[in-house]
Amino acid sequence: MAVAELTSPAASFAHNYNNANRLRSSQLYAPSSSCLSSDHFRSRYRSTVLPRITCSVNQVQNSAPVQVEAPKDKAECYGVFCLTYDLKAEEETKTWKKLINIAVSGAAGMISNHLLFKLASGEVFGPDQPIALRLLGSERSIQALEGVAMELEDSLFPLLREVNIGIDAYEVFQDAEWALLIGAKPRGPGIERADLLDINGQIFAEQGKALNAVASPNVKVMVVGNPCNTNALICLKNAPKIPAKNFHALTRLDENRAKCQLALKAGVFYDKVSNVTIWGNHSTTQVPDFLNAKIDGMPVKEVIKDDKWLEHEFTEKVQKRGGALIQKWGRSSAASTAVSIVDAIKSLVTPTPEGDWFSSGVYTSGNPYGIAEDIVFSMPCRSKGDGDYELVKEIQFDDYLRSRIAKTEAELLAEKRCVAHLTGEGIAYCDLPEDTMLPGEM
């Protein structure tokens, strides 16, 4: 089984894309212990750094001749996945759907360690949907990324037909139909919110350019790396070929936490809670909406007749849940974040239950709520299950909800001004009102 790693510097991929030749894979259709080598392969990389190729098993004798096809226009595959992804040749795959490409950044991290196996199992896209995973890491994480690929090999997922690993977004995002952008720099001691916006904003600007250049023109993009709302805005501004509506900032974990707290207070199981919206930014200004939420089909305020709890304790518990979890066991919420990514994707690929909705950070242009245009803002959405969504119109507002929405809106507008140099809107200046980063981002 062959392992190939792209080792060209990640920082230069945007500048060199138009002139650099791209790494292509070969397809092996019979088991082989030998490693790929060809004059054609080398000639394409004279001007760039050659990939390092090693073997994951010792050489063994093979009685059958090995057929090696010419290189194809794909990034280099990993190990056993080079042998098994020709769906047309396999009888048992005739009833499967067409293979889809899913790109994941930060693929060697804790969140991905939970998420990738859910994707590969069929839990997300269904039991008849084969997938190819395209995993983006960094020079520091490439060995860990190989370990992830090895575990995926050993798990024997029938639906997982390809695994490609690399550190160049222009390689890994090739033909991606879903892009789950998890990787981002965590906030360390002494890093101000404005600094983190700039540092991570540069990452998402470059990834937006890569998606714009090589991904499917209708790719769906889920931004998880924080500050996710503004990172999603930066990403979409750098990907003008991709519809702005296709970009999402993950606020589903906040929605799930809100449902849990309402269920606990009402003494019901959480499947009785519906129509919960998280408005605004994924920060401590987020607005868990109890005015429009329902418990067993009834308005929350008719079930929980305690306005003080709803306006203060409930809201603060949702906002600070991540910090409470870190205090308990010293880690951020990787597993529940992965679950919420699954929930967010499934909400787009399965029809929304009648009368219900879900939360997602989406582009505000044309929204019916009077929220400022041209930011990414969490709002209530519905889907027909085709990957698209529409905003829910039958929403009630009161003075309390309006005032809270205005605060989180002001924060996102300030963040937008802070990253103007990354969105093509001129010189940036930061006037952030206060530090409202979630505890999990520290």
XYZ file of C-alpha atoms in Angstrom:
442
model
C 0.000 0.000 0.000
C 1.424 3.367 -0.950
C 1.426 6.508 1.162
C 1.991 9.796 -0.634
C 2.309 13.157 1.053
C 2.350 16.581 -0.526
C 5.109 18.604 1.105
C 5.014 21.873 -0.804
C 4.750 24.888 1.534
C 1.156 25.639 2.399
C 1.771 29.328 2.621
C 2.611 29.645 -1.078
C -0.174 27.675 -2.648
C -2.352 30.652 -3.641
C 0.551 32.449 -5.370
C 1.796 29.405 -7.231
C -1.474 27.802 -8.203
C -1.734 29.046 -11.771
C 1.860 28.091 -12.609
C 2.510 24.979 -10.497
C 1.714 21.499 -11.733
C -0.609 19.516 -9.533
C -0.059 16.139 -7.931
C -2.106 13.411 -9.538
C -2.900 9.932 -8.322
C -2.725 6.572 -9.975
C -5.366 3.895 -9.583
C -4.270 0.379 -8.701
C -6.795 -2.327 -9.427
C -4.925 -5.320 -8.009
C -3.158 -5.689 -4.629
C 0.477 -4.615 -4.739
C 3.249 -4.047 -2.242
C 5.365 -1.958 -4.606
C 5.493 1.832 -4.571
C 4.520 4.099 -7.457
C 7.333 5.523 -9.588
C 7.231 6.880 -13.154
C 9.220 9.233 -15.372
C 5.965 11.025 -16.185
C 5.262 11.565 -12.480
C 8.752 12.991 -11.893
C 8.675 15.250 -14.942
C 5.602 17.023 -13.626
C 7.365 17.922 -10.395
C 10.718 19.241 -11.600
C 9.791 22.764 -10.518
C 8.227 21.772 -7.183
C 9.020 19.620 -4.152
C 8.660 15.919 -4.857
C 6.188 13.943 -2.746
C 7.741 11.492 -0.310
C 6.453 8.003 -1.053
C 6.839 5.080 1.334
C 5.358 1.618 1.664
C 3.099 0.668 4.538
C 3.739 -3.099 4.190
C 6.780 -5.214 3.458
C 7.238 -6.559 -0.044
C 5.587 -9.903 -0.697
C 5.441 -12.194 -3.700
C 2.404 -11.797 -5.914
C 1.484 -14.558 -8.329
C -0.931 -12.395 -10.349
C 0.388 -9.617 -12.620
C -0.235 -6.073 -11.441
C -2.054 -3.646 -13.721
C -1.157 -0.010 -13.217
C -3.155 2.623 -15.067
C -1.811 5.976 -16.162
C -2.056 8.812 -13.614
C -5.510 10.332 -13.222
C -6.501 13.884 -12.391
C -6.901 13.318 -8.667
C -4.847 14.028 -5.562
C -2.769 11.119 -4.292
C -4.775 8.392 -2.592
C -3.891 6.626 0.636
C -3.163 2.939 1.074
C -5.989 0.484 0.582
C -8.206 3.210 -0.853
C -6.086 3.150 -4.005
C -7.406 -0.359 -4.604
C -11.118 -0.152 -3.914
C -12.691 2.976 -5.327
C -13.638 1.781 -8.835
C -17.363 1.517 -8.143
C -18.330 0.389 -11.640
C -16.316 -2.796 -11.254
C -18.138 -3.986 -8.136
C -21.451 -5.793 -8.228
C -22.572 -4.765 -4.755
C -22.369 -1.048 -5.526
C -24.911 -0.987 -8.361
C -27.641 0.398 -6.111
C -25.423 3.097 -4.615
C -25.570 6.765 -5.440
C -22.780 8.601 -7.234
C -19.697 9.110 -5.060
C -19.371 12.544 -3.423
C -16.159 14.326 -2.421
C -15.968 15.690 1.123
C -13.045 17.922 2.078
C -12.177 18.397 5.751
C -9.619 20.881 7.071
C -8.063 20.392 10.484
C -8.493 16.707 9.759
C -5.968 15.556 12.368
C -7.701 17.443 15.188
C -9.991 16.316 17.987
C -13.259 17.328 16.330
C -12.341 15.537 13.102
C -11.324 12.448 15.068
C -14.976 12.082 16.018
C -16.491 13.414 12.791
C -14.650 11.425 10.113
C -15.862 8.069 11.353
C -19.461 9.283 11.406
C -19.087 10.436 7.811
C -17.502 7.156 6.734
C -20.147 5.012 8.457
C -23.032 6.383 6.395
C -24.637 8.086 9.386
C -24.581 11.494 7.692
C -25.325 11.017 3.994
C -27.092 7.659 4.157
C -26.398 3.919 3.788
C -26.289 4.046 -0.028
C -24.020 7.079 -0.430
C -20.328 6.299 -1.087
C -17.919 9.064 -0.170
C -14.355 10.182 -0.779
C -12.633 11.953 2.103
C -10.078 14.612 1.205
C -8.192 15.515 4.359
C -6.259 18.767 4.787
C -3.565 19.061 7.422
C -0.385 21.030 7.936
C 3.327 20.293 7.892
C 3.178 19.804 11.659
C 0.206 17.432 11.529
C 1.002 15.301 8.473
C 2.122 12.269 10.499
C -1.008 12.488 12.627
C -3.007 12.710 9.418
C -1.408 9.456 8.243
C -2.513 7.925 11.532
C -6.085 9.076 10.904
C -5.980 7.492 7.446
C -4.643 4.254 8.929
C -7.519 4.106 11.401
C -9.986 4.703 8.588
C -8.350 1.826 6.687
C -8.666 -0.482 9.675
C -12.332 0.390 10.213
C -13.383 -1.281 6.913
C -16.180 1.157 6.086
C -17.808 -0.117 2.846
C -18.984 3.378 1.846
C -15.566 4.975 2.230
C -14.085 4.580 -1.251
C -11.240 7.101 -1.237
C -9.033 8.858 1.286
C -6.633 11.564 0.109
C -4.334 13.477 2.442
C -2.268 16.617 1.901
C -1.257 20.063 3.134
C -2.119 22.088 0.016
C -5.727 23.288 -0.117
C -5.543 23.532 -3.915
C -4.889 19.790 -4.018
C -7.205 18.643 -1.260
C -10.216 20.776 -2.278
C -10.171 19.507 -5.881
C -13.786 18.767 -6.967
C -15.041 18.991 -3.358
C -18.829 18.960 -3.076
C -18.794 19.528 0.692
C -16.075 21.443 2.532
C -16.006 21.217 6.315
C -13.552 23.877 7.468
C -12.636 22.922 11.014
C -8.961 23.850 11.238
C -8.170 27.214 12.857
C -5.629 28.634 15.271
C -6.865 28.405 18.861
C -6.781 31.479 21.019
C -3.737 31.461 23.292
C -2.629 33.629 26.217
C -2.267 37.285 25.314
C -4.029 37.005 21.943
C -6.663 39.686 21.556
C -9.917 39.013 19.743
C -8.907 41.394 16.954
C -5.604 39.540 16.505
C -7.378 36.189 16.261
C -9.774 37.591 13.677
C -6.792 38.581 11.534
C -4.780 35.370 12.043
C -7.629 32.988 11.312
C -9.096 35.325 8.720
C -5.973 34.896 6.616
C -6.403 31.114 6.776
C -10.009 31.305 5.603
C -9.235 33.862 2.915
C -6.724 31.459 1.360
C -9.078 28.503 1.714
C -11.838 30.539 0.061
C -9.536 31.211 -2.887
C -8.697 27.524 -3.133
C -12.365 26.523 -3.091
C -13.109 29.137 -5.716
C -10.380 27.739 -7.971
C -10.770 23.973 -7.722
C -13.921 22.900 -5.814
C -17.266 22.023 -7.350
C -19.041 25.282 -8.329
C -21.949 24.320 -6.054
C -19.842 23.164 -3.099
C -21.513 23.490 0.309
C -19.162 25.019 2.886
C -19.514 24.567 6.654
C -17.185 26.825 8.665
C -16.440 25.554 12.171
C -13.119 27.249 13.010
C -13.687 30.289 15.201
C -14.676 33.082 15.021
C -16.845 31.097 12.627
C -19.338 33.771 11.498
C -16.716 36.216 10.331
C -14.458 33.440 9.031
C -17.375 32.294 6.871
C -17.834 35.862 5.597
C -14.130 36.095 4.715
C -14.243 32.719 2.993
C -17.259 33.553 0.829
C -15.864 36.960 -0.121
C -12.768 35.189 -1.472
C -14.848 32.656 -3.428
C -16.989 34.753 -5.812
C -17.702 31.798 -8.125
C -19.512 29.944 -5.340
C -23.005 31.160 -4.345
C -22.840 33.074 -1.057
C -25.872 31.102 0.072
C -23.740 27.940 0.112
C -21.665 29.108 3.101
C -22.637 28.238 6.659
C -21.183 29.096 10.065
C -21.822 26.359 12.615
C -24.244 27.418 15.352
C -25.969 24.050 15.656
C -24.132 23.149 18.860
C -25.598 26.271 20.459
C -29.051 25.202 19.290
C -28.556 21.710 20.718
C -27.456 23.165 24.051
C -30.516 25.417 24.144
C -32.832 22.458 23.494
C -31.177 20.522 26.301
C -31.657 23.325 28.835
C -35.301 23.867 27.885
C -35.985 20.140 28.157
C -34.360 19.954 31.600
C -36.375 22.895 32.882
C -39.656 21.543 31.495
C -38.991 17.986 32.687
C -39.336 16.438 29.231
C -37.056 14.563 26.880
C -35.288 16.825 24.392
C -37.083 15.395 21.359
C -40.127 17.310 22.598
C -38.342 20.638 22.036
C -38.605 22.222 18.579
C -38.414 25.531 16.702
C -35.331 26.711 18.583
C -33.327 29.478 16.921
C -29.893 30.815 17.743
C -29.675 34.361 16.424
C -26.469 36.146 15.532
C -22.849 35.476 16.367
C -21.226 32.354 17.763
C -20.065 34.280 20.821
C -21.480 35.275 24.166
C -23.738 37.782 22.369
C -25.631 34.922 20.704
C -29.404 34.975 21.280
C -31.153 31.700 22.155
C -34.750 32.404 21.099
C -37.317 31.110 23.597
C -40.127 33.328 22.216
C -40.623 31.193 19.096
C -39.491 27.857 20.545
C -41.975 25.098 21.401
C -42.186 22.250 23.886
C -44.462 19.403 22.825
C -46.060 21.754 20.296
C -46.800 24.505 22.823
C -45.003 27.871 23.080
C -42.160 27.662 25.594
C -43.496 30.589 27.591
C -46.744 28.696 28.147
C -44.841 25.691 29.512
C -42.055 27.480 31.400
C -43.788 30.397 33.098
C -40.633 31.951 34.469
C -39.521 34.941 32.413
C -36.601 35.699 34.723
C -35.144 32.228 34.199
C -35.660 32.405 30.446
C -34.141 35.867 30.040
C -31.171 35.372 32.334
C -30.257 31.887 33.554
C -31.300 30.031 30.396
C -29.543 32.453 28.055
C -26.336 32.514 30.115
C -26.241 28.720 30.441
C -26.371 28.324 26.677
C -23.769 31.023 26.098
C -21.336 29.671 28.692
C -21.911 25.926 28.359
C -18.583 25.396 26.604
C -16.670 27.036 29.423
C -18.511 24.967 32.036
C -17.536 21.808 30.185
C -13.865 22.826 30.044
C -13.871 23.449 33.795
C -15.215 19.941 34.389
C -12.681 17.947 32.386
C -10.160 20.337 30.937
C -11.041 19.860 27.280
C -13.186 21.669 24.769
C -16.364 20.103 23.410
C -14.924 18.148 20.484
C -17.363 15.218 20.491
C -20.549 17.295 20.786
C -19.200 19.700 18.159
C -18.750 16.768 15.779
C -22.313 15.639 16.509
C -23.592 19.145 15.791
C -21.749 19.186 12.437
C -23.522 15.933 11.595
C -26.848 17.468 12.641
C -26.179 20.576 10.562
C -25.385 18.588 7.419
C -28.347 16.246 7.886
C -30.633 19.266 8.226
C -29.575 20.267 4.712
C -29.747 16.821 3.071
C -33.037 15.658 4.633
C -36.350 17.565 4.505
C -37.111 19.671 7.578
C -40.061 18.274 9.564
C -43.284 20.136 8.886
C -43.525 23.317 10.954
C -40.014 23.041 12.420
C -36.721 24.753 11.530
C -33.035 24.723 12.397
C -30.323 27.311 13.049
C -27.391 28.105 10.800
C -25.103 31.082 10.327
C -25.887 32.212 6.780
C -25.434 35.249 4.552
C -27.915 37.966 5.441
C -28.461 39.677 2.072
C -32.193 39.675 1.336
C -33.223 38.451 4.808
C -36.826 39.248 5.903
C -35.950 40.265 9.482
C -34.370 43.676 8.951
C -30.933 42.418 9.982
C -27.996 44.261 8.425
C -26.989 43.071 4.971
C -23.655 41.493 4.038
C -22.755 39.628 7.235
C -23.037 35.981 8.274
C -25.725 35.744 10.955
C -27.373 32.742 12.553
C -31.051 32.615 11.591
C -33.901 30.066 11.343
C -33.773 27.927 8.183
C -35.750 25.175 6.467
C -34.609 22.738 3.793
C -36.253 20.458 1.252
C -33.339 18.058 1.655
C -31.524 19.159 -1.500
C -28.626 20.867 0.281
C -30.275 24.271 -0.072
C -32.368 26.189 2.460
C -34.824 29.044 2.826
C -35.264 31.460 5.707
C -38.337 31.049 7.891
C -40.732 33.965 7.615
C -43.345 33.279 10.309
C -41.237 34.575 13.217
C -42.454 36.652 16.154
C -40.376 39.436 17.708
C -40.769 41.351 20.946
C -38.721 44.184 22.404
C -36.476 41.835 24.388
C -35.614 39.707 21.359
C -35.078 42.739 19.121
C -32.707 44.375 21.618
C -30.615 41.198 21.974
C -30.448 40.720 18.197
C -29.293 44.318 17.795
C -26.377 43.708 20.173
C -25.073 40.627 18.368
C -25.633 42.365 15.008
C -23.472 45.297 16.150
C -20.721 42.901 17.151
C -20.689 41.200 13.759
C -20.607 44.551 11.958
C -17.607 45.527 14.108
C -15.894 42.233 13.262
C -16.552 42.879 9.578
C -14.811 46.265 9.797
C -11.915 44.555 11.555
C -11.289 42.219 8.593
C -12.015 44.604 5.717
C -8.505 43.985 4.377
C -9.405 40.310 3.945
C -12.772 40.830 2.261
C -11.650 43.343 -0.343
C -13.431 46.260 1.325
C -10.522 48.567 2.044
C -8.487 49.348 5.135
C -9.467 47.498 8.294
C -10.030 49.140 11.641
C -11.128 47.473 14.845
C -13.619 48.992 17.249
C -14.830 45.820 18.927
C -17.049 46.839 21.862
C -15.854 44.133 24.272
C -14.249 40.698 24.396
C -17.111 38.276 23.825
C -15.211 35.171 22.717
C -16.704 31.936 23.920
C -14.781 30.249 26.751
C -13.944 27.310 24.481
C -11.974 29.637 22.220
C -9.524 30.667 24.942
